[in-house]
Short mmCIF file of C-alpha atoms in Angstrom, two decimals:
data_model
loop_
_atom_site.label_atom_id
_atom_site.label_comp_id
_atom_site.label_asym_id
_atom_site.label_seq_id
_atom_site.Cartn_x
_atom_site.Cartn_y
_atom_site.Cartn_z
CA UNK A 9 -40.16 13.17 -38.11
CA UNK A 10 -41.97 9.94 -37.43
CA UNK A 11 -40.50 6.61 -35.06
CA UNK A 12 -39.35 4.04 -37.53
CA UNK A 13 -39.93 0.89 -35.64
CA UNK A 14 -37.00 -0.14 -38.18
CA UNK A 15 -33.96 -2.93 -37.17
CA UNK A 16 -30.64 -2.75 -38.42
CA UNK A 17 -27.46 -4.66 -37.75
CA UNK A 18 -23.85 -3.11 -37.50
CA UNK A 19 -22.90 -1.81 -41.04
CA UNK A 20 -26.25 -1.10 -42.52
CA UNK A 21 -26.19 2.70 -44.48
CA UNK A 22 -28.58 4.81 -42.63
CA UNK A 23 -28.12 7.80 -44.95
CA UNK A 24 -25.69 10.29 -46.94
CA UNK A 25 -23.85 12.29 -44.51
CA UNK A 26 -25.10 15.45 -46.38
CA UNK A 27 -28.44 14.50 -45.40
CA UNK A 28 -28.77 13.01 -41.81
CA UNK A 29 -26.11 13.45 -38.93
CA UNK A 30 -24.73 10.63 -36.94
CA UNK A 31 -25.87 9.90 -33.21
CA UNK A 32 -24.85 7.24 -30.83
CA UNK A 33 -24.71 4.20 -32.67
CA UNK A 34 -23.71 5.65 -35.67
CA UNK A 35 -21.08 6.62 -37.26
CA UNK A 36 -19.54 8.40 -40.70
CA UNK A 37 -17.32 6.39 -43.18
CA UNK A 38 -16.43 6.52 -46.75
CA UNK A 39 -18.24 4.71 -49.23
CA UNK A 40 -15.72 1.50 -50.23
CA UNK A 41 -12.74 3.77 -51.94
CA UNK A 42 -14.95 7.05 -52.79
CA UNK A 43 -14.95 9.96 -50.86
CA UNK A 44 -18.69 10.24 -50.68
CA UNK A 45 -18.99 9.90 -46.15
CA UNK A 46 -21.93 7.63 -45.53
CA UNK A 47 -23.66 7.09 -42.30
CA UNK A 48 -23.56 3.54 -40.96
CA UNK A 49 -24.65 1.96 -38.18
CA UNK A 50 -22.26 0.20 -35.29
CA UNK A 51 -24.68 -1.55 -33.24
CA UNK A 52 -27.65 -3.97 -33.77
CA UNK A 53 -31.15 -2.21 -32.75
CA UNK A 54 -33.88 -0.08 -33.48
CA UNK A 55 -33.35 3.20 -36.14
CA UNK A 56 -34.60 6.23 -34.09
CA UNK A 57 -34.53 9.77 -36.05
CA UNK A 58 -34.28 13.22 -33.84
CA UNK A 59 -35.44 16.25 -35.73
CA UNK A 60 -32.39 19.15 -35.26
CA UNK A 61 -33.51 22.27 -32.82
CA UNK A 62 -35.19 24.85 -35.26
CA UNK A 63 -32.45 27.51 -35.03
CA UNK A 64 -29.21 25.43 -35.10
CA UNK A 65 -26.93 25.88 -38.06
CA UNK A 66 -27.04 22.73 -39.15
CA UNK A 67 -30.19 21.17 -39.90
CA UNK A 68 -29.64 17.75 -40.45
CA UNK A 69 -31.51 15.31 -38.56
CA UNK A 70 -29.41 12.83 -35.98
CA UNK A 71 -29.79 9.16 -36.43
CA UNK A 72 -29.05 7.25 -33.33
CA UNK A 73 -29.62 3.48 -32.74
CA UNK A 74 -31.21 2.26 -29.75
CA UNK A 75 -29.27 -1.33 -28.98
CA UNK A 76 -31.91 -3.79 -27.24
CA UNK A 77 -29.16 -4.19 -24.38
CA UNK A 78 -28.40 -0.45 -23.39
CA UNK A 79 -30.27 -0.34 -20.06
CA UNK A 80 -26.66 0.39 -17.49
CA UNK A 81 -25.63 3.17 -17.40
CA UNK A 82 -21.77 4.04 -19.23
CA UNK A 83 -19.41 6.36 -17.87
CA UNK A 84 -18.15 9.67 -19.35
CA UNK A 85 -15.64 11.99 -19.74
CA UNK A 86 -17.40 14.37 -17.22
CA UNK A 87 -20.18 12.33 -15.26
CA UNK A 88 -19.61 11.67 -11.93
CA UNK A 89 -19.56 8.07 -10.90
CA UNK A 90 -19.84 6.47 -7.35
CA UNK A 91 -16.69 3.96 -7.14
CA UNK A 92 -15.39 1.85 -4.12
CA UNK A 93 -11.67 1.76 -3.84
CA UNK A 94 -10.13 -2.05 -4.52
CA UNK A 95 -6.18 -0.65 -3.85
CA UNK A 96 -3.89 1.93 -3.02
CA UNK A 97 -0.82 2.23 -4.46
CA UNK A 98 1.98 4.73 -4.09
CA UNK A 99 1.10 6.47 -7.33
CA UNK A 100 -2.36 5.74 -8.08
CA UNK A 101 -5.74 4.01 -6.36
CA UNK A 102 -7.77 1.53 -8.46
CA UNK A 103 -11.98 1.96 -7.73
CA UNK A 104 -14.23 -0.05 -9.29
CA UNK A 105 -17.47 2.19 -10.67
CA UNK A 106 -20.83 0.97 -9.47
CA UNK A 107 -23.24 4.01 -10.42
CA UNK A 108 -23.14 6.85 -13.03
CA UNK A 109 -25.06 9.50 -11.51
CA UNK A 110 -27.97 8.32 -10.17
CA UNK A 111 -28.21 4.99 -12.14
CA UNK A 112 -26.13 1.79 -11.22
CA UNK A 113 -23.93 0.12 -13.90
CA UNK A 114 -24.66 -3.37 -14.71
CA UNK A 115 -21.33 -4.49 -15.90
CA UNK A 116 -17.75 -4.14 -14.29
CA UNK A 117 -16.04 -0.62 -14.97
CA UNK A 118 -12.79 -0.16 -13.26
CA UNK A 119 -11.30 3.45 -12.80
CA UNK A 120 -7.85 4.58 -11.75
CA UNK A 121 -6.84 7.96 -9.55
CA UNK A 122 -3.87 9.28 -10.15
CA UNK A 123 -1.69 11.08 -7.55
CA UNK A 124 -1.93 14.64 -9.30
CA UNK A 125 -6.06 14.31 -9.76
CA UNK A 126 -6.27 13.39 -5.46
CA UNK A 127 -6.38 17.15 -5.44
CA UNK A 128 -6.08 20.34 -6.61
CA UNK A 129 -3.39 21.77 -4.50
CA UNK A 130 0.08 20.55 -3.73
CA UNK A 131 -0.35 17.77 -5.87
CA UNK A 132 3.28 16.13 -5.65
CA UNK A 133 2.97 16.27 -1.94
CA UNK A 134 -0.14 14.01 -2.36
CA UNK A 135 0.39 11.04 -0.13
CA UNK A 136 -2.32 8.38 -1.24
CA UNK A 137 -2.11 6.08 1.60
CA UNK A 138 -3.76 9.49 3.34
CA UNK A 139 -6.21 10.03 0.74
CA UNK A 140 -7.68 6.50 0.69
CA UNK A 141 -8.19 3.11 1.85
CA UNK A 142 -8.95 -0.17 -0.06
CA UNK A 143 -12.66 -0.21 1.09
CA UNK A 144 -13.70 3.60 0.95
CA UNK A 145 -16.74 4.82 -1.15
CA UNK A 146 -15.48 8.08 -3.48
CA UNK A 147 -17.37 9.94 -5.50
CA UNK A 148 -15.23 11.25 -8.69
CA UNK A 149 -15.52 12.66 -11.80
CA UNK A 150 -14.34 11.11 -15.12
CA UNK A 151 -11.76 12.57 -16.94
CA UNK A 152 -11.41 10.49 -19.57
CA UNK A 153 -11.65 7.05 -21.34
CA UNK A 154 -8.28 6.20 -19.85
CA UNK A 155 -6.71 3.48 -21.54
CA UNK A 156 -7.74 -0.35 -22.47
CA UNK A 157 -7.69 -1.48 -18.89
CA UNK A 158 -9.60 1.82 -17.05
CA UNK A 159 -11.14 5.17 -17.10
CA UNK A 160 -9.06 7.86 -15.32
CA UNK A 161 -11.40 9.41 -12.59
CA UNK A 162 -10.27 12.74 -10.42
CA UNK A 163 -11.27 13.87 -7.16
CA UNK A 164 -9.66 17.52 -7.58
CA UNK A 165 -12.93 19.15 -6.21
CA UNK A 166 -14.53 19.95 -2.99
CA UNK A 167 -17.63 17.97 -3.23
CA UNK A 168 -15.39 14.50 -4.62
CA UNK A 169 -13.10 12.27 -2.58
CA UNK A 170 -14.42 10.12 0.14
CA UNK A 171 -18.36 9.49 1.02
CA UNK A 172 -17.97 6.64 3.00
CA UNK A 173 -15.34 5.01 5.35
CA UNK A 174 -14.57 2.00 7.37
CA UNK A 175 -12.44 2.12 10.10
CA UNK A 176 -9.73 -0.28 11.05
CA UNK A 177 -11.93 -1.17 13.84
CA UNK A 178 -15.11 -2.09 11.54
CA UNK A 179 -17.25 0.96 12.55
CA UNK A 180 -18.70 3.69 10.12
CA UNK A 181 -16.43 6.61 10.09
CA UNK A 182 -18.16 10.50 10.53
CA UNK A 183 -16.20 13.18 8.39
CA UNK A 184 -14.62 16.21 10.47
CA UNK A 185 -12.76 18.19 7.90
CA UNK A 186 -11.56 17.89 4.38
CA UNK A 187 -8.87 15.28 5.46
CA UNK A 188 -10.11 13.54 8.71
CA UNK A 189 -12.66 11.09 9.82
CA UNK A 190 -13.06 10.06 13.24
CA UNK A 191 -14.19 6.23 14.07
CA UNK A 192 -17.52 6.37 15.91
CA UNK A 193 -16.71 3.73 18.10
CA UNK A 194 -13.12 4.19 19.44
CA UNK A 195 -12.86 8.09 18.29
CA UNK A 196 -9.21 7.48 16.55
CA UNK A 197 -8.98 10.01 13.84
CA UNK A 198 -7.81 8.89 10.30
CA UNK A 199 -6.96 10.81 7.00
CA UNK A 200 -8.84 10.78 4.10
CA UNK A 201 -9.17 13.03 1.07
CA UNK A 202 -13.08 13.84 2.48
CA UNK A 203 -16.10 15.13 0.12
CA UNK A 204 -17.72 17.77 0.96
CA UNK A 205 -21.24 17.01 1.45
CA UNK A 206 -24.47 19.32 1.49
CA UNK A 207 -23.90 23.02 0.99
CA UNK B 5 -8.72 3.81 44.70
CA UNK B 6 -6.87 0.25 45.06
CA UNK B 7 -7.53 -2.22 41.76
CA UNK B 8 -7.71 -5.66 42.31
CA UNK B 9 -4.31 -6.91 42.14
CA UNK B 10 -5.00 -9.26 38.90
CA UNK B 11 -6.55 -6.86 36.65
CA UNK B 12 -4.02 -3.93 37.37
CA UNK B 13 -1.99 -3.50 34.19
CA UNK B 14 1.15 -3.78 35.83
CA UNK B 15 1.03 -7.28 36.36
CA UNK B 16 0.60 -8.20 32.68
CA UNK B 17 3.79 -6.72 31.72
CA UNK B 18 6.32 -9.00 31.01
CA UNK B 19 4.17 -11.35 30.95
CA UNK B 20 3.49 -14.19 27.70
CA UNK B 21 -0.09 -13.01 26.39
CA UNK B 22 -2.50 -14.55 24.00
CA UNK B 23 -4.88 -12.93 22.05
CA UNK B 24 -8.33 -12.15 23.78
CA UNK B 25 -6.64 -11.10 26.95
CA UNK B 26 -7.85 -8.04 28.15
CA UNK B 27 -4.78 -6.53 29.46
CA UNK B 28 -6.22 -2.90 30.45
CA UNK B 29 -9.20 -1.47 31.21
CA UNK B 30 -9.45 2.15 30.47
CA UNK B 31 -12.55 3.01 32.73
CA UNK B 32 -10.26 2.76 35.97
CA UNK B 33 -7.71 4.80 34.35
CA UNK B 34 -8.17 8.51 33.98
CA UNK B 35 -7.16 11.39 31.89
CA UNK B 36 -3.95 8.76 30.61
CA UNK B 37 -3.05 9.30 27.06
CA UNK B 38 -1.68 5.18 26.51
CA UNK B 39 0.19 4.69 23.05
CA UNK B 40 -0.30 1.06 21.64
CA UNK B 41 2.06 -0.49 19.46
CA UNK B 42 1.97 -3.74 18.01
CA UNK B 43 -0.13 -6.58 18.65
CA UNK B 44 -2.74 -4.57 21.08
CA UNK B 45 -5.88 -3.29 19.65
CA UNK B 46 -8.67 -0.97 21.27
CA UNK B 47 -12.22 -2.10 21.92
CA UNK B 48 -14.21 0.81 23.30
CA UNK B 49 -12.60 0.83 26.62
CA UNK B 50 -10.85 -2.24 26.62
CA UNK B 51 -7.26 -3.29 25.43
CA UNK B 52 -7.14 -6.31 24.26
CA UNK B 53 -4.01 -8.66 22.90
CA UNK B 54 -4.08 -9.86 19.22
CA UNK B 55 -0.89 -11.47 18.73
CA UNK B 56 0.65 -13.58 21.33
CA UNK B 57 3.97 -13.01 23.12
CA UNK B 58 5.66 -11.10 25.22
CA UNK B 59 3.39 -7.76 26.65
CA UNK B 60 6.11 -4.74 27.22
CA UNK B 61 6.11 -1.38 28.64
CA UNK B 62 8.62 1.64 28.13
CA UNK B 63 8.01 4.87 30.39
CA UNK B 64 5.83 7.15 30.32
CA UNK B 65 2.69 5.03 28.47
CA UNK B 66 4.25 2.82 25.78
CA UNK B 67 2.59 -0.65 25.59
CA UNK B 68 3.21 -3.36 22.91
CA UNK B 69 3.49 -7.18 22.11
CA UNK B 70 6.69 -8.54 21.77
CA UNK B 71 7.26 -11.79 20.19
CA UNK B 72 9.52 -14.08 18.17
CA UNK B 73 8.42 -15.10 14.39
CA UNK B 74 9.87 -16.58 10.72
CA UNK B 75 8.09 -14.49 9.03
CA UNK B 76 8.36 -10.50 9.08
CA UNK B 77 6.12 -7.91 9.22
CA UNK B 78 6.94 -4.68 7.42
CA UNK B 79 7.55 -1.58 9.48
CA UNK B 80 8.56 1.93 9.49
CA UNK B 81 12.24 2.62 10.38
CA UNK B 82 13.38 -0.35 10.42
CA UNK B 83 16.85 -1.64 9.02
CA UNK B 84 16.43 -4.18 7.30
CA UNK B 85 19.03 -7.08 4.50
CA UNK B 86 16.60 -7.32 1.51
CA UNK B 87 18.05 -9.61 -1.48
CA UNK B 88 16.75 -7.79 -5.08
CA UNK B 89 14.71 -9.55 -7.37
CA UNK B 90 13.96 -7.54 -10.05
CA UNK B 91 14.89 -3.90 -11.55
CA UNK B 92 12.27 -2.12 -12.89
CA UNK B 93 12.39 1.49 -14.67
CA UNK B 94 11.38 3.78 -11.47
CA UNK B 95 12.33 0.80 -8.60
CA UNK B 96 14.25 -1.91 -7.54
CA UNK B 97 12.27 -5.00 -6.21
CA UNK B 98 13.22 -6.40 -3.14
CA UNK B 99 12.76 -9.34 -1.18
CA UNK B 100 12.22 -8.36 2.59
CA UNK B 101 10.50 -11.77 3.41
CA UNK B 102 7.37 -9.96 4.13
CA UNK B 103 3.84 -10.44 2.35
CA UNK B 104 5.03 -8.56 -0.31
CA UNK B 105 7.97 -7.23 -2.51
CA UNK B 106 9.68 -3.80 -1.48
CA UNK B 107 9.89 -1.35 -4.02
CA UNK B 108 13.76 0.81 -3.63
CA UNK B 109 13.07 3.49 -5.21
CA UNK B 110 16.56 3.80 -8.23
CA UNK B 111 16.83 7.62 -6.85
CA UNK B 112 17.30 6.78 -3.15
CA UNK B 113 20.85 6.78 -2.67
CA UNK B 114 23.25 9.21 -1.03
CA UNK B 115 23.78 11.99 -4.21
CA UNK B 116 21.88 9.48 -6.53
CA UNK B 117 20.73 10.92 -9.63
CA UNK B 118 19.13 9.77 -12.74
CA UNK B 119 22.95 9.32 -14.85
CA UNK B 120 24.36 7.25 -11.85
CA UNK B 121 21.70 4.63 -11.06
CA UNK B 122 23.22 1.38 -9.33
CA UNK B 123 23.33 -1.42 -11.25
CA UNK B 124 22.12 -4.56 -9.10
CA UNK B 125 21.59 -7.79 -10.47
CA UNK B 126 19.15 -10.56 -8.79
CA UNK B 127 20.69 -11.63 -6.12
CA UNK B 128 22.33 -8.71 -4.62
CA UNK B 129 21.72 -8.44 -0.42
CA UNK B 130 21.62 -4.98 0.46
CA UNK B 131 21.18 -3.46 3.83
CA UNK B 132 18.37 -1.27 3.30
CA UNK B 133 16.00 1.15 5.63
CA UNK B 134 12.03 0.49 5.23
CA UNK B 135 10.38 4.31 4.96
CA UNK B 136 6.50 3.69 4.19
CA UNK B 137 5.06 0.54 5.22
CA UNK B 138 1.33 0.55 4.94
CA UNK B 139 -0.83 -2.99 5.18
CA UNK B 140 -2.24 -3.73 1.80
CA UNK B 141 0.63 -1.86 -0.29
CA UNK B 142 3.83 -2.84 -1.04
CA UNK B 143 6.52 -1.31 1.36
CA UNK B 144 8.81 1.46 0.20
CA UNK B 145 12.74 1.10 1.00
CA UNK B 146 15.83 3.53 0.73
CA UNK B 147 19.28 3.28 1.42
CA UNK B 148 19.97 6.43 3.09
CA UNK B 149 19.20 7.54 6.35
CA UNK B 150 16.53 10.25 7.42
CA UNK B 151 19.11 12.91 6.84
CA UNK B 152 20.29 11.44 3.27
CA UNK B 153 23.64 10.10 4.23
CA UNK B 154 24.61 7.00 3.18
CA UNK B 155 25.21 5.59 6.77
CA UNK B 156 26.42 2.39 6.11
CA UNK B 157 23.38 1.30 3.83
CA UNK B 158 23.96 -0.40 0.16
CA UNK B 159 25.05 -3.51 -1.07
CA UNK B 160 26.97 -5.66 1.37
CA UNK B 161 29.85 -7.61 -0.24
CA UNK B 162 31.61 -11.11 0.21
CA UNK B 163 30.49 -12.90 3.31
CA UNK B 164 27.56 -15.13 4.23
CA UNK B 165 24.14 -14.37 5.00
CA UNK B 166 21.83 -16.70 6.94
CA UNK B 167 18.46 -16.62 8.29
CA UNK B 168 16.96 -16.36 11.77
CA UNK B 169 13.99 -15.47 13.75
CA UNK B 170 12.79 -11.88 14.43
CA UNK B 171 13.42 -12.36 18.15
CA UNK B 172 17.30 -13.25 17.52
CA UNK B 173 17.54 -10.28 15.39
CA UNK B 174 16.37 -8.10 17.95
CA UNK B 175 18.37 -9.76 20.86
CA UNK B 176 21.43 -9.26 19.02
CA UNK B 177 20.34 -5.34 18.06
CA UNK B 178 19.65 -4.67 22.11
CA UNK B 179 21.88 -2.39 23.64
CA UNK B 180 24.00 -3.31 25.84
CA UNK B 181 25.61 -6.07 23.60
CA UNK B 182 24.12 -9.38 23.45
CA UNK B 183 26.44 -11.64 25.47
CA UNK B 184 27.21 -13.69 22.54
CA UNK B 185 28.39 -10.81 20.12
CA UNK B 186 30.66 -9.89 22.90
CA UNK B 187 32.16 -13.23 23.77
CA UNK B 188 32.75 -13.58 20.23
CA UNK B 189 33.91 -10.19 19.55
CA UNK B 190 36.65 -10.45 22.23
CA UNK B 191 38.79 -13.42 20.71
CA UNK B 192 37.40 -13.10 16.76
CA UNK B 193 37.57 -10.08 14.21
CA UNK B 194 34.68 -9.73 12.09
CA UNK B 195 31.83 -7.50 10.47
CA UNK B 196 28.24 -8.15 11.00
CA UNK B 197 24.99 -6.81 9.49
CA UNK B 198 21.66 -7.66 11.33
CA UNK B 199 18.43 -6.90 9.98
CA UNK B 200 15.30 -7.06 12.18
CA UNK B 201 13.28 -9.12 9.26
CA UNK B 202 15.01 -12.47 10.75
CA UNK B 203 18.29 -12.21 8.50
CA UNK B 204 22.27 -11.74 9.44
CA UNK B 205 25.36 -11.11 7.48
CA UNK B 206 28.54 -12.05 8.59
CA UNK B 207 31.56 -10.89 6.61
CA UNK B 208 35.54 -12.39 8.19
CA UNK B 209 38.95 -12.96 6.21
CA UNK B 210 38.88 -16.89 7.02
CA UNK B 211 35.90 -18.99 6.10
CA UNK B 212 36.42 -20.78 9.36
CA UNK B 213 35.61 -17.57 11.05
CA UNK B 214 32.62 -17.05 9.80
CA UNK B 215 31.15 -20.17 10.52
CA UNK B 216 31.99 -20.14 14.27
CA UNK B 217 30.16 -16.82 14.42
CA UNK B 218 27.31 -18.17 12.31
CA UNK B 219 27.03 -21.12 14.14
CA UNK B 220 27.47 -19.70 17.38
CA UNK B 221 24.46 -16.81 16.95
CA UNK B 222 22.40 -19.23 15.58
CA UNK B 223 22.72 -21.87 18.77
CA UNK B 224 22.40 -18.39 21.00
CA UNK B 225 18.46 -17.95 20.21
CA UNK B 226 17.15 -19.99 23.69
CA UNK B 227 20.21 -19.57 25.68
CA UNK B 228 20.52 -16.82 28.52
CA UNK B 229 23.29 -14.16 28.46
CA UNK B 230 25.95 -16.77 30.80
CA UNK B 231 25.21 -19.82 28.52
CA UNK B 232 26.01 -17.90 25.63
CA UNK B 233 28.83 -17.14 27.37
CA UNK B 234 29.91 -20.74 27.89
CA UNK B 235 28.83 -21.91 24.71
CA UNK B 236 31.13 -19.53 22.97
CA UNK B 237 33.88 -20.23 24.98
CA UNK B 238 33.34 -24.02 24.38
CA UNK B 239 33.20 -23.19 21.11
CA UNK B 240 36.45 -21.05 20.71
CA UNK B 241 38.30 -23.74 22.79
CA UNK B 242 37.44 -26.47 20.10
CA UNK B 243 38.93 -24.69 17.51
CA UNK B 244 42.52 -23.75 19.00
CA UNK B 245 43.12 -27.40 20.49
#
């Protein structure tokens, strides 16, 4: 299939849904009051047509739009994001997401941790004042779009939870287990909900 | 090995400290597990003071900063009278007069479940125990002790509440009895509630009662343990003649 160098706004028909499948920036409605599904487009960019993999099923090309802004990166459901925690609360921690992977976002995405996604055992025992600290670097994964104010992030794995620490004396913290890091400069031990890191 | 007399640790005890005194050194003192409490801070192998007031020290290796403020700072264990501002679905606010509002959970009660949750309007003073208190959340109250008993906690009826400083709360909670609570106790009859974030209840049959012993705590706060002494007695003679 050849590159259309083609623009379209939100709304414009990019095909019958019998014919063409829609990709991101796209999406399937009805035609007015028919029942014949239509693909339009949502977002304001360049047309960009993927040929289907030969022995799929279906063998409808996808139509995606390419929006001229759509260089940051977007969390979801299942990436794992780099946050810093903003505040701990007795039943949840708020983060705010600064990369998606290996990419950095470029506007604000806030997330939330819930106590029973800290971990994956003994999750009503979950004490969040020991699992974080306004300040800490985590590394989570995203469970889902969350609601209108933030996605819901979890840490329920070995290699999520804590990265990066500061200590209430200001130095950098050095992970000793799963749930303690120890202050390089005064050696006071505090608890955290630790990654694990390496292999 | 004999310290220098001025930098030995003992002689800062007792003593009024302001923060950026270095009140031990920890290289001339070996194999000592010290606990800090408030107001003292570790740097490397010096202690230094951050808040000013009073240094203290309790056998075996207790050290901490005693002094005397309006305003409170939330801590675990204490009792303290919080006045509720608010009801919400899982917790009571409450008004502790510390950075933040306290959240009483509606479960924590002696045999509280979720058909017989307390109704308190705004307003209510309750005498209330602080269980979590961690800086940068809000603190979390109950109104049973440790063991779940009620112990005296709840809403405290009737009477008159009035506010003081931290220090005067904790005078009048040492043990043995402050001087004043005693001279007052002897000739008067009444109930008292102290909490240690700067506020007193005082509960009597006769209004006239109650202020004397409101009055007379609050004019107690600079005065040692004979001139409270005197000034109650002073006091108590005014009011018969």
């Amino acid at each position: 299939m050849q590159e259309e160098p083609e623009m379209v706004t939100p709304g414009v028909v990019l095909g019958k849904a019998a014919e063409v499948k829609p990709g991101k920036g796209a999406y399937l409605a009805p035609y007015r009051n028919t029942e014949i599904l239509y693909v339009y487009s949502s977002l304001a960019g360049v047309r960009r047509t993927l040929s289907p993999p030969p022995d799929s099923p279906d063998q409808r090309p996808v139509v995606e739009i390419i929006g001229h802004k759509a260089q940051g990166a977007v969390p979801e459901p299942g990436s794992v994001v780099i946050a810093r925690v903003t505040k701990v609360m007795a039943k949840m921690a708020s983060a705010d997401i600064m990369c998606v992977g290996p990419k950095s976002v470029q506007e604000k995405f806030t997330g939330i941790i819930r106590q029973q996604d800290v971990r994956a055992t003994e999750i009503d025992k979950v004490d969040m004042h020991l699992s974080f600290r306004p300040g800490d670097i985590v590394r989570a994964l995203v469970l889902s779009l969350g609601d209108a104010r933030a996605y819901y992030l979890s840490t329920a794995k070995n290699e999520l939870g804590v990265v990066s620490a500061e200590s209430t004396a200001g130095a950098t913290m050095v992970p000793i287990s799963w749930t303690e890091m120890q202050c390089s400069l005064t050696g006071q031990i505090e608890q955290r909900k630790v990654a694990k890191v390496g292999s | 090995m004999e310290d220098k007399p001025s930098s030995s640790p003992m002689s800062f005890v007792d003593q009024i400290v302001v923060p950026g005194d270095v009140v031990l050194d920890l290289s001339t003192m070996t194999n000592q597990t010290i606990k800090l409490g408030g107001g003292l801070r570790q740097d490397s192998d010096a202690i230094s003071v951050m808040k000013a007031g009073k240094l203290r020290f309790s056998k075996p290796n207790k050290y901490w900063v005693e002094s005397s403020q309006k305003r409170y700072v939330p801590c675990v264990g204490d009792s303290v009278l919080g006045i509720v501002v608010d009801s919400k679905a899982e917790n009571f606010l409450v008004d502790i007069k510390g950075p933040a509002l306290a959240f009483l959970p509606v479960l924590a009660f002696e045999g509280g479940t979720r058909r017989n949750i307390p109704k308190f309007e705004g307003g209510t003073l309750l005498y209330v125990r602080v269980v979590k208190a961690n800086p940068g959340m809000n603190p979390e109250l109950s109104c049973t002790d440790a063991s779940g008993k009620a112990a005296e906690f709840g809403v405290l009826k009737d009477g008159y509440m009035f506010e003081c400083s931290t220090g005067l709360s904790r005078m009048l909670l040492s043990s043995p009895t402050c001087p004043v609570l005693e001279a007052l106790g002897n000739k008067l009859s009444f109930e008292i509630a102290v909490g240690l974030n700067g506020r007193v209840w005082v509960n009597a049959t006769s209004p006239s009662t109650v202020i004397i012993v409101a009055n007379a705590i609050m004019n107690s706060e600079t005065l040692s343990g004979l001139q409270q002494k005197i000034m109650v007695d002073r006091l108590l003679q005014k009011i018969q003649t």
